[in-house]
Structures are given as C-alpha cells and as structure tokens.
Amino acid sequence: MTRTEAESADTPTRVAVSTVIFGLRHLPGSDATCVVLPLVRRTRDPHEGQWALPGGWLGERENLEVAASRTLAETTALAPSYLEQLYAFGDVDRSPTRVVSIVYWALVREDEMSSSQEGAQENVAWFTATELPELAFDHRLIVDYALWRLRNKVGYSRIAHGLLADEFTLAELREVYEAILGRRLDPANFRRQVENSGTLIPTDRFRTGSHRPARLYRYNQDVELAERGPLEVR
Amino acid sequence: MTRTEAESADTPTRVAVSTVIFGLRHLPGSDATCVVLPLVRRTRDPHEGQWALPGGWLGERENLEVAASRTLAETTALAPSYLEQLYAFGDVDRSPTRVVSIVYWALVREDEMSSSQEGAQENVAWFTATELPELAFDHRLIVDYALWRLRNKVGYSRIAHGLLADEFTLAELREVYEAILGRRLDPANFRRQVENSGTLIPTDRFRTGSHRPARLYRYNQDVELAERGPLEVR
C-alpha cells in the first residue's frame, strides 16, 4: 500500500462504520457447529476483489449505531437483534486515506441468517471464522478482536442467547458454547453450571425427534443479555 | 444548543479524542478514600466556562492512542501508565458541529497525580467522581460510563494495580476496591479472596508506622493487568 504526501494532505479524516456479525452453522455430514460470518467482496479500490467486513461511511446526520445498522442492511440485508460497539480502529496507515472505523459487532440466529442467504445479496458470502480468506485493510485484526470479545463475553453474560431461538434444549445451548469456545464441554458439568447460574427457566415443552425427548428452556428475561451500563438508557 | 442547516452543511465530521483519568484521594480528616478525576475548564465556545474532559482533535498523522496521550499531556501534564480505549461517542446532537469522540480511560497512581498538581496547569482541577460540576457536551454520560467500566473491571482483572504503588498492604488494596465500588468490604473476606486468587505475591517487607506492621505484597506480573486480546500485540 503506497501513499503520496499530496494524497493524504488533500483528504481529511473520514469516519466509517463496519460490523462483524457472527452466526452459527451446522456442518453438513457432522454433528459439529462452527462460528460463521458474512463478508463482502470489494468492487472498487483500494483492495478491489478482496473480502471485507460489511460497512460504509457515517452519514452526516446519522448516529453511529444507526449507520452500522443501515450499512449492514444495505450490504447484507441482515438486521440482527443484538448490536454492540466493539472498538474504534484508527491507525494512520490502515487505509490509503485516513479512515477511522467505528466497528460494531452483532449476533444473528440461524433463522435470521437464512433470510439473508435467500436474498442472495451480490458479493456477499459466509465464511467459517477459522478459515477466512485474505481480508482487506486491517479487517483480519478486527475479526480476531471480535472473536476474542465473543469468547470472553460468553463466559460472563447470557450472550449465547443471541444465537439461539427463544426456546432451546441444553444440548443446543452447549453446542453454542462449544462452537464459540472451539472445544467440547462435558455435558454433565455444563448442565450443572447452567442450572446453578439461575439464567435459564425450564418450560413444559420438549424437543422430540430421533433422540429421546429433551426439555426446552428459555432465558430468564430479568437477566440482561449483556450489561451495557449507563449506555443502556440512551 | 441550536444549530442551523447552513452551519452543519459547512462542517464535515471531525474526530476528537478525550480521556477519563481516575485517581484516588484520601479525604483529609477521615480514613475514607474516593475516586477523583481531572477536568479542564473550557476557555471558548461551545460551553465556554464549563468543565470538560481533557482532550483535543485527532492529528492527521497521529494514531488514536497517541492523540489521547498527547492531548492529555498538553492539557493536564499527566502521563498515566495505563490507557485503554473506552468507547466512541458520536451522536449527531452531542455538539453544535458534528464531532465523533474516541474516548480513552486511564488510571493514575497518587505519585503521578501530584506531579500534575504541582505543575498547576491552568484551568485544570480534580473533582470527586460523586460530586461533579455540570459538564460540557455529553461528558457526564461519558464519565458515568467510564465509572461503570471501572467498577466492572475491578471485579475480573488486576486493574486496581494501576492505582497502587508497586508494593502495597492488603489494607491499601482493599481501600482501592472500596473507593471504586463505593462500599466497605469485610477485611477477613477480602484477604481470603485475594489470597485465593493467585494474583498477589507476598514480599519479605512490612509497612511500619502507627499500626502494627503489615506485610507488603506485589502483583504477580505473569497475570495481565487487563486482558486486551489480539490488540495487545499491536
């Protein structure tokens, strides 16, 4: 990436927003689930042809979170139920012109993902988080940071709910944790920990199918999805 | 605060950085310690005469964290040992012109504070976090959010170290927690929890004085001050 003195003197700092959206996908022909995210193929320079996070410029009269939602909808047709600011990336050399990117991250449930996939947005594809192509700009660092935040947060919040339907079995909840943490968890230990946490409410319903019936649970709505402190009330 | 159509059409979005710096102060004539922070009195519009967070504009060829350190030094002469990005504030109406502020937060030890106080920076004063004056812009929301982050983080990281000398007694460490959390902690319980955490290393030295000698501890350097994940290696 090269930059001339003239170029950067002419271009003031611009503010962009980007969003890292995580979903889960069951791998066909296996019982493994993995974390996936949508990327957009760039159709212009810089980095034409490379994959990048969905995003765009901050509108003059647009709040940051609104801009994140708008650019996400425009590029991927996704409208995730949970959106949180991740970090502002602003290194001088992250782009040929000076761009400060305010990055959000979001989770989508499987039903929200498929509506986007049916829409078949041009230049959008879902990738497994552990098998990403080369990414434009510093987007690989951004994805790595978002994954780290996701793994951390799943330990101390009920954020896994953002990836599940309203009612779920303990096995389904465990699969979410396993996919995020990238390792298997002991089913009996997991059940004990979750039951002791007070975050789940058992329902009277059961999932039936090829396995023996499994009780459906839902999250206790009195516990915050993820505490955001004073920013909650904005 | 009013804004005309013409004004905002003329002014593109600008990027600023601000820093919330927390220190501790022993209240004279009491054994209580409280969280304090420095504010700068604005010498120009908007909000002339009101108190605001130290900060300034992002330089064209300046990384975000560098800008935070520079503007902090220029306004308060402080150079804290710990600086972390807090949040980007960018609501359309937070300032008469469009300003996105990338906010950092920092901790200073008592010895770092006093060098600033002796320097007697003009228009800078330290305030108790629970007794703030009216603040300019949305800086009150920013301080509230930073305080919330501080209280949260003290629970799961060794961030209290940023407010202590290299060696300290358990009573001194407890005072830091009490000041941040805003409540008294049971000394015996506190000692047990800290000793079980594995984050402290006892030294052979003792604090002597008017009380009976108290052992000095230091933090285990193998435990991160606060995990920052992939951003650590930048």
Tab-separated table of N, CA, C and O in Angstrom, chain A residues 3-5 8-15 58-65 84-93 98 100 102 104 138 141 144-146 148-149 152 156 227-231 233-234, chain B residues 3-5 8-15 58-65 84-93 98 100 102 104 138 141 144-146 148-149 152 156 227-231 233-234:
chain	number	residue	atom	x	y	z
A	3	ARG	N	1.312	5.593	-0.442
A	3	ARG	CA	0.538	6.826	-0.246
A	3	ARG	C	1.469	7.999	-0.489
A	3	ARG	O	2.574	8.042	0.028
A	4	THR	N	1.028	8.932	-1.285
A	4	THR	CA	1.855	10.113	-1.529
A	4	THR	C	1.474	11.203	-0.540
A	4	THR	O	0.384	11.213	0.015
A	5	GLU	N	2.400	12.111	-0.332
A	5	GLU	CA	2.138	13.231	0.564
A	5	GLU	C	0.924	14.013	0.087
A	5	GLU	O	0.056	14.384	0.868
A	8	SER	N	-2.693	12.417	0.895
A	8	SER	CA	-3.236	12.457	2.245
A	8	SER	C	-3.425	13.897	2.731
A	8	SER	O	-4.252	14.149	3.597
A	9	ALA	N	-2.684	14.824	2.170
A	9	ALA	CA	-2.892	16.219	2.544
A	9	ALA	C	-4.250	16.700	2.036
A	9	ALA	O	-4.900	17.537	2.650
A	10	ASP	N	-4.694	16.131	0.904
A	10	ASP	CA	-5.967	16.546	0.318
A	10	ASP	C	-7.170	15.916	1.027
A	10	ASP	O	-8.276	16.415	0.922
A	11	THR	N	-6.943	14.791	1.680
A	11	THR	CA	-8.081	14.054	2.209
A	11	THR	C	-8.139	14.172	3.728
A	11	THR	O	-7.238	13.715	4.427
A	12	PRO	N	-9.196	14.781	4.244
A	12	PRO	CA	-9.342	14.858	5.696
A	12	PRO	C	-9.711	13.479	6.249
A	12	PRO	O	-10.056	12.575	5.493
A	13	THR	N	-9.642	13.362	7.557
A	13	THR	CA	-10.043	12.116	8.196
A	13	THR	C	-11.526	11.857	7.964
A	13	THR	O	-12.350	12.757	8.153
A	14	ARG	N	-11.854	10.669	7.533
A	14	ARG	CA	-13.266	10.307	7.366
A	14	ARG	C	-13.632	9.213	8.360
A	14	ARG	O	-12.785	8.437	8.786
A	15	VAL	N	-14.915	9.179	8.712
A	15	VAL	CA	-15.391	8.199	9.684
A	15	VAL	C	-16.252	7.160	8.981
A	15	VAL	O	-17.194	7.502	8.254
A	58	LEU	N	-20.097	6.956	7.573
A	58	LEU	CA	-21.049	7.549	8.523
A	58	LEU	C	-21.758	8.711	7.849
A	58	LEU	O	-21.111	9.605	7.304
A	59	GLY	N	-23.076	8.687	7.883
A	59	GLY	CA	-23.847	9.794	7.307
A	59	GLY	C	-23.735	11.039	8.172
A	59	GLY	O	-23.535	10.954	9.383
A	60	GLU	N	-23.867	12.197	7.524
A	60	GLU	CA	-23.672	13.468	8.235
A	60	GLU	C	-24.631	13.650	9.406
A	60	GLU	O	-24.313	14.278	10.394
A	61	ARG	N	-25.832	13.100	9.253
A	61	ARG	CA	-26.858	13.298	10.287
A	61	ARG	C	-27.337	11.961	10.828
A	61	ARG	O	-28.531	11.754	11.072
A	62	GLU	N	-26.391	11.089	11.036
A	62	GLU	CA	-26.711	9.718	11.389
A	62	GLU	C	-25.914	9.347	12.635
A	62	GLU	O	-24.699	9.525	12.664
A	63	ASN	N	-26.577	8.842	13.659
A	63	ASN	CA	-25.847	8.341	14.822
A	63	ASN	C	-25.053	7.089	14.440
A	63	ASN	O	-25.373	6.413	13.454
A	64	LEU	N	-24.032	6.785	15.231
A	64	LEU	CA	-23.123	5.700	14.878
A	64	LEU	C	-23.854	4.362	14.728
A	64	LEU	O	-23.648	3.627	13.769
A	65	GLU	N	-24.706	4.047	15.709
A	65	GLU	CA	-25.368	2.747	15.691
A	65	GLU	C	-26.355	2.653	14.525
A	65	GLU	O	-26.512	1.591	13.920
A	84	GLU	N	-23.650	-4.222	19.194
A	84	GLU	CA	-22.902	-3.562	20.260
A	84	GLU	C	-21.615	-2.987	19.696
A	84	GLU	O	-20.978	-3.598	18.844
A	85	GLN	N	-21.214	-1.819	20.193
A	85	GLN	CA	-19.966	-1.241	19.701
A	85	GLN	C	-18.785	-2.064	20.180
A	85	GLN	O	-18.720	-2.445	21.357
A	86	LEU	N	-17.860	-2.350	19.268
A	86	LEU	CA	-16.705	-3.181	19.579
A	86	LEU	C	-15.478	-2.334	19.905
A	86	LEU	O	-14.876	-2.468	20.971
A	87	TYR	N	-15.100	-1.457	18.971
A	87	TYR	CA	-13.842	-0.734	19.115
A	87	TYR	C	-13.735	0.252	17.952
A	87	TYR	O	-14.323	0.042	16.900
A	88	ALA	N	-12.954	1.317	18.152
A	88	ALA	CA	-12.656	2.254	17.066
A	88	ALA	C	-11.240	1.988	16.575
A	88	ALA	O	-10.300	2.023	17.365
A	89	PHE	N	-11.106	1.710	15.293
A	89	PHE	CA	-9.799	1.446	14.703
A	89	PHE	C	-9.392	2.664	13.877
A	89	PHE	O	-10.142	3.091	12.997
A	90	GLY	N	-8.201	3.216	14.179
A	90	GLY	CA	-7.860	4.471	13.523
A	90	GLY	C	-6.392	4.649	13.212
A	90	GLY	O	-5.941	5.793	13.059
A	91	ASP	N	-5.643	3.550	13.105
A	91	ASP	CA	-4.221	3.712	12.790
A	91	ASP	C	-4.049	4.473	11.480
A	91	ASP	O	-4.822	4.292	10.528
A	92	VAL	N	-3.016	5.304	11.450
A	92	VAL	CA	-2.779	6.176	10.301
A	92	VAL	C	-2.670	5.389	8.998
A	92	VAL	O	-3.210	5.791	7.965
A	93	ASP	N	-2.010	4.226	9.053
A	93	ASP	CA	-1.719	3.511	7.802
A	93	ASP	C	-2.676	2.356	7.517
A	93	ASP	O	-2.375	1.487	6.720
A	98	ARG	N	-6.998	8.587	5.227
A	98	ARG	CA	-7.187	8.464	6.671
A	98	ARG	C	-8.643	8.126	6.997
A	98	ARG	O	-9.540	8.947	6.748
A	100	VAL	N	-11.094	6.532	10.144
A	100	VAL	CA	-11.342	5.976	11.466
A	100	VAL	C	-12.618	5.147	11.367
A	100	VAL	O	-13.671	5.657	10.982
A	102	ILE	N	-15.459	2.974	13.176
A	102	ILE	CA	-16.119	2.567	14.408
A	102	ILE	C	-16.756	1.214	14.113
A	102	ILE	O	-17.627	1.111	13.244
A	104	TYR	N	-18.853	-2.206	15.006
A	104	TYR	CA	-19.876	-2.842	15.839
A	104	TYR	C	-19.788	-4.352	15.658
A	104	TYR	O	-19.206	-4.838	14.692
A	138	ASP	N	-7.289	-3.643	7.700
A	138	ASP	CA	-6.931	-4.340	8.935
A	138	ASP	C	-8.100	-5.206	9.428
A	138	ASP	O	-8.240	-5.462	10.620
A	141	LEU	N	-7.461	-8.250	11.738
A	141	LEU	CA	-7.255	-7.893	13.145
A	141	LEU	C	-8.594	-7.612	13.826
A	141	LEU	O	-8.831	-8.020	14.966
A	144	ASP	N	-10.403	-10.877	14.463
A	144	ASP	CA	-9.749	-11.590	15.571
A	144	ASP	C	-10.137	-10.973	16.917
A	144	ASP	O	-10.384	-11.688	17.887
A	145	TYR	N	-10.191	-9.648	16.956
A	145	TYR	CA	-10.564	-8.983	18.202
A	145	TYR	C	-12.022	-9.269	18.556
A	145	TYR	O	-12.357	-9.517	19.715
A	146	ALA	N	-12.892	-9.252	17.550
A	146	ALA	CA	-14.315	-9.530	17.796
A	146	ALA	C	-14.510	-10.964	18.292
A	146	ALA	O	-15.319	-11.218	19.193
A	148	TRP	N	-12.332	-12.705	19.941
A	148	TRP	CA	-11.815	-12.735	21.306
A	148	TRP	C	-12.867	-12.179	22.269
A	148	TRP	O	-13.128	-12.731	23.332
A	149	ARG	N	-13.505	-11.076	21.879
A	149	ARG	CA	-14.549	-10.480	22.714
A	149	ARG	C	-15.723	-11.449	22.885
A	149	ARG	O	-16.268	-11.590	23.976
A	152	ASN	N	-14.744	-14.226	25.300
A	152	ASN	CA	-14.717	-13.711	26.661
A	152	ASN	C	-16.115	-13.502	27.206
A	152	ASN	O	-16.427	-13.877	28.319
A	156	TYR	N	-19.301	-14.623	30.783
A	156	TYR	CA	-19.887	-13.863	31.879
A	156	TYR	C	-21.180	-13.132	31.506
A	156	TYR	O	-21.571	-12.186	32.166
A	227	GLU	N	-24.703	-6.683	30.015
A	227	GLU	CA	-24.820	-5.389	30.671
A	227	GLU	C	-24.086	-4.325	29.891
A	227	GLU	O	-22.960	-4.518	29.469
A	228	ARG	N	-24.723	-3.196	29.685
A	228	ARG	CA	-24.073	-2.114	28.967
A	228	ARG	C	-23.992	-0.861	29.810
A	228	ARG	O	-23.562	0.183	29.333
A	229	GLY	N	-24.413	-0.957	31.058
A	229	GLY	CA	-24.250	0.170	31.969
A	229	GLY	C	-25.055	1.383	31.543
A	229	GLY	O	-26.137	1.246	30.980
A	230	PRO	N	-24.515	2.573	31.787
A	230	PRO	CA	-25.258	3.805	31.522
A	230	PRO	C	-25.652	3.960	30.056
A	230	PRO	O	-26.574	4.705	29.750
A	231	LEU	N	-24.957	3.284	29.149
A	231	LEU	CA	-25.279	3.441	27.732
A	231	LEU	C	-26.601	2.772	27.393
A	231	LEU	O	-27.206	3.041	26.371
A	233	VAL	N	-29.459	3.225	28.614
A	233	VAL	CA	-30.635	4.088	28.660
A	233	VAL	C	-30.676	5.109	27.528
A	233	VAL	O	-31.589	5.905	27.450
A	234	ARG	N	-29.701	5.101	26.643
A	234	ARG	CA	-29.663	6.143	25.612
A	234	ARG	C	-30.825	5.992	24.644
A	234	ARG	O	-31.191	4.915	24.259
B	3	ARG	N	-28.598	24.747	16.216
B	3	ARG	CA	-27.741	24.533	15.062
B	3	ARG	C	-28.557	24.844	13.813
B	3	ARG	O	-29.687	24.384	13.665
B	4	THR	N	-27.986	25.625	12.941
B	4	THR	CA	-28.702	25.949	11.705
B	4	THR	C	-28.306	24.967	10.625
B	4	THR	O	-27.254	24.332	10.681
B	5	GLU	N	-29.149	24.849	9.626
B	5	GLU	CA	-28.859	23.955	8.497
B	5	GLU	C	-27.531	24.334	7.859
B	5	GLU	O	-26.705	23.496	7.547
B	8	SER	N	-24.185	23.176	9.730
B	8	SER	CA	-23.770	21.787	9.717
B	8	SER	C	-23.455	21.310	8.301
B	8	SER	O	-22.682	20.388	8.117
B	9	ALA	N	-24.033	21.948	7.316
B	9	ALA	CA	-23.690	21.561	5.945
B	9	ALA	C	-22.245	21.964	5.631
B	9	ALA	O	-21.573	21.319	4.841
B	10	ASP	N	-21.784	23.040	6.259
B	10	ASP	CA	-20.421	23.515	6.013
B	10	ASP	C	-19.367	22.701	6.747
B	10	ASP	O	-18.200	22.727	6.374
B	11	THR	N	-19.759	22.048	7.828
B	11	THR	CA	-18.755	21.420	8.664
B	11	THR	C	-18.808	19.908	8.536
B	11	THR	O	-19.800	19.277	8.888
B	12	PRO	N	-17.730	19.314	8.035
B	12	PRO	CA	-17.690	17.858	7.942
B	12	PRO	C	-17.512	17.261	9.343
B	12	PRO	O	-17.209	17.978	10.296
B	13	THR	N	-17.697	15.959	9.440
B	13	THR	CA	-17.477	15.271	10.703
B	13	THR	C	-16.011	15.363	11.095
B	13	THR	O	-15.128	15.119	10.274
B	14	ARG	N	-15.763	15.762	12.345
B	14	ARG	CA	-14.378	15.792	12.842
B	14	ARG	C	-14.209	14.759	13.936
B	14	ARG	O	-15.173	14.408	14.624
B	15	VAL	N	-12.982	14.288	14.083
B	15	VAL	CA	-12.685	13.266	15.081
B	15	VAL	C	-11.868	13.881	16.217
B	15	VAL	O	-10.838	14.507	15.979
B	58	LEU	N	-7.957	14.907	16.797
B	58	LEU	CA	-7.042	13.879	16.275
B	58	LEU	C	-6.170	14.491	15.192
B	58	LEU	O	-6.668	15.105	14.246
B	59	GLY	N	-4.854	14.344	15.338
B	59	GLY	CA	-3.942	14.850	14.315
B	59	GLY	C	-4.021	14.012	13.052
B	59	GLY	O	-4.326	12.825	13.096
B	60	GLU	N	-3.720	14.658	11.905
B	60	GLU	CA	-3.859	13.979	10.614
B	60	GLU	C	-2.996	12.727	10.510
B	60	GLU	O	-3.346	11.769	9.837
B	61	ARG	N	-1.836	12.762	11.149
B	61	ARG	CA	-0.905	11.632	11.033
B	61	ARG	C	-0.615	11.036	12.397
B	61	ARG	O	0.521	10.690	12.723
B	62	GLU	N	-1.648	10.919	13.183
B	62	GLU	CA	-1.496	10.517	14.569
B	62	GLU	C	-2.440	9.346	14.847
B	62	GLU	O	-3.643	9.441	14.551
B	63	ASN	N	-1.921	8.267	15.400
B	63	ASN	CA	-2.789	7.172	15.805
B	63	ASN	C	-3.652	7.613	16.986
B	63	ASN	O	-3.307	8.548	17.710
B	64	LEU	N	-4.769	6.909	17.184
B	64	LEU	CA	-5.743	7.333	18.191
B	64	LEU	C	-5.131	7.402	19.587
B	64	LEU	O	-5.306	8.384	20.316
B	65	GLU	N	-4.404	6.334	19.962
B	65	GLU	CA	-3.866	6.281	21.323
B	65	GLU	C	-2.794	7.356	21.533
B	65	GLU	O	-2.680	7.928	22.627
B	84	GLU	N	-6.577	2.871	28.029
B	84	GLU	CA	-7.352	1.886	27.272
B	84	GLU	C	-8.526	2.578	26.593
B	84	GLU	O	-9.120	3.479	27.159
B	85	GLN	N	-8.840	2.124	25.394
B	85	GLN	CA	-9.973	2.733	24.705
B	85	GLN	C	-11.277	2.371	25.404
B	85	GLN	O	-11.487	1.208	25.752
B	86	LEU	N	-12.128	3.364	25.619
B	86	LEU	CA	-13.387	3.154	26.331
B	86	LEU	C	-14.546	2.967	25.371
B	86	LEU	O	-15.249	1.952	25.405
B	87	TYR	N	-14.760	3.926	24.482
B	87	TYR	CA	-15.951	3.911	23.634
B	87	TYR	C	-15.865	5.092	22.674
B	87	TYR	O	-15.197	6.083	22.959
B	88	ALA	N	-16.537	4.973	21.543
B	88	ALA	CA	-16.647	6.095	20.606
B	88	ALA	C	-18.030	6.709	20.748
B	88	ALA	O	-19.031	6.014	20.625
B	89	PHE	N	-18.073	8.003	21.035
B	89	PHE	CA	-19.336	8.715	21.192
B	89	PHE	C	-19.558	9.574	19.952
B	89	PHE	O	-18.693	10.395	19.624
B	90	GLY	N	-20.691	9.393	19.276
B	90	GLY	CA	-20.860	10.090	18.005
B	90	GLY	C	-22.268	10.545	17.708
B	90	GLY	O	-22.598	10.749	16.539
B	91	ASP	N	-23.094	10.714	18.728
B	91	ASP	CA	-24.466	11.168	18.456
B	91	ASP	C	-24.449	12.497	17.710
B	91	ASP	O	-23.605	13.359	17.970
B	92	VAL	N	-25.381	12.628	16.787
B	92	VAL	CA	-25.436	13.805	15.911
B	92	VAL	C	-25.495	15.100	16.717
B	92	VAL	O	-24.849	16.084	16.377
B	93	ASP	N	-26.262	15.093	17.815
B	93	ASP	CA	-26.512	16.349	18.527
B	93	ASP	C	-25.641	16.528	19.771
B	93	ASP	O	-25.942	17.354	20.622
B	98	ARG	N	-20.555	18.476	14.013
B	98	ARG	CA	-20.520	17.020	14.129
B	98	ARG	C	-19.137	16.563	14.584
B	98	ARG	O	-18.148	16.719	13.858
B	100	VAL	N	-17.160	13.194	16.342
B	100	VAL	CA	-17.081	11.840	16.885
B	100	VAL	C	-15.889	11.813	17.840
B	100	VAL	O	-14.763	12.093	17.429
B	102	ILE	N	-13.437	9.717	20.232
B	102	ILE	CA	-12.939	8.424	20.666
B	102	ILE	C	-12.404	8.632	22.084
B	102	ILE	O	-11.465	9.400	22.278
B	104	TYR	N	-10.754	7.509	25.651
B	104	TYR	CA	-9.875	6.584	26.357
B	104	TYR	C	-10.094	6.749	27.849
B	104	TYR	O	-10.615	7.776	28.300
B	138	ASP	N	-21.669	15.854	26.149
B	138	ASP	CA	-22.212	14.642	26.787
B	138	ASP	C	-21.183	14.043	27.745
B	138	ASP	O	-21.171	12.834	27.991
B	141	LEU	N	-22.301	11.751	30.678
B	141	LEU	CA	-22.608	10.366	30.268
B	141	LEU	C	-21.311	9.575	30.110
B	141	LEU	O	-21.212	8.415	30.519
B	144	ASP	N	-19.890	8.743	33.512
B	144	ASP	CA	-20.701	7.690	34.138
B	144	ASP	C	-20.373	6.321	33.532
B	144	ASP	O	-20.291	5.317	34.236
B	145	TYR	N	-20.208	6.292	32.221
B	145	TYR	CA	-19.890	5.023	31.567
B	145	TYR	C	-18.499	4.530	31.972
B	145	TYR	O	-18.299	3.349	32.233
B	146	ALA	N	-17.545	5.449	32.062
B	146	ALA	CA	-16.186	5.075	32.463
B	146	ALA	C	-16.172	4.545	33.896
B	146	ALA	O	-15.487	3.563	34.206
B	148	TRP	N	-18.645	3.090	35.403
B	148	TRP	CA	-19.291	1.772	35.352
B	148	TRP	C	-18.284	0.718	34.877
B	148	TRP	O	-18.184	-0.362	35.433
B	149	ARG	N	-17.500	1.066	33.851
B	149	ARG	CA	-16.494	0.141	33.327
B	149	ARG	C	-15.441	-0.157	34.398
B	149	ARG	O	-15.014	-1.298	34.574
B	152	ASN	N	-16.871	-2.508	37.008
B	152	ASN	CA	-16.976	-3.855	36.459
B	152	ASN	C	-15.624	-4.525	36.383
B	152	ASN	O	-15.458	-5.665	36.754
B	156	TYR	N	-12.869	-8.400	37.705
B	156	TYR	CA	-12.309	-9.546	36.981
B	156	TYR	C	-10.927	-9.274	36.384
B	156	TYR	O	-10.509	-9.932	35.454
B	227	GLU	N	-6.714	-8.093	30.331
B	227	GLU	CA	-6.525	-8.737	29.035
B	227	GLU	C	-7.094	-7.872	27.925
B	227	GLU	O	-8.192	-7.360	28.031
B	228	ARG	N	-6.330	-7.706	26.874
B	228	ARG	CA	-6.822	-6.917	25.750
B	228	ARG	C	-6.859	-7.740	24.474
B	228	ARG	O	-7.137	-7.221	23.396
B	229	GLY	N	-6.547	-9.040	24.571
B	229	GLY	CA	-6.688	-9.920	23.426
B	229	GLY	C	-5.760	-9.550	22.289
B	229	GLY	O	-4.641	-9.086	22.518
B	230	PRO	N	-6.223	-9.722	21.048
B	230	PRO	CA	-5.359	-9.519	19.888
B	230	PRO	C	-4.816	-8.090	19.802
B	230	PRO	O	-3.805	-7.860	19.149
B	231	LEU	N	-5.465	-7.136	20.437
B	231	LEU	CA	-4.994	-5.750	20.341
B	231	LEU	C	-3.707	-5.550	21.134
B	231	LEU	O	-2.989	-4.591	20.937
B	233	VAL	N	-0.948	-7.089	20.909
B	233	VAL	CA	0.295	-7.268	20.149
B	233	VAL	C	0.547	-6.147	19.153
B	233	VAL	O	1.529	-6.175	18.438
B	234	ARG	N	-0.334	-5.165	19.072
B	234	ARG	CA	-0.162	-4.126	18.041
B	234	ARG	C	1.084	-3.294	18.285
B	234	ARG	O	1.417	-3.002	19.411
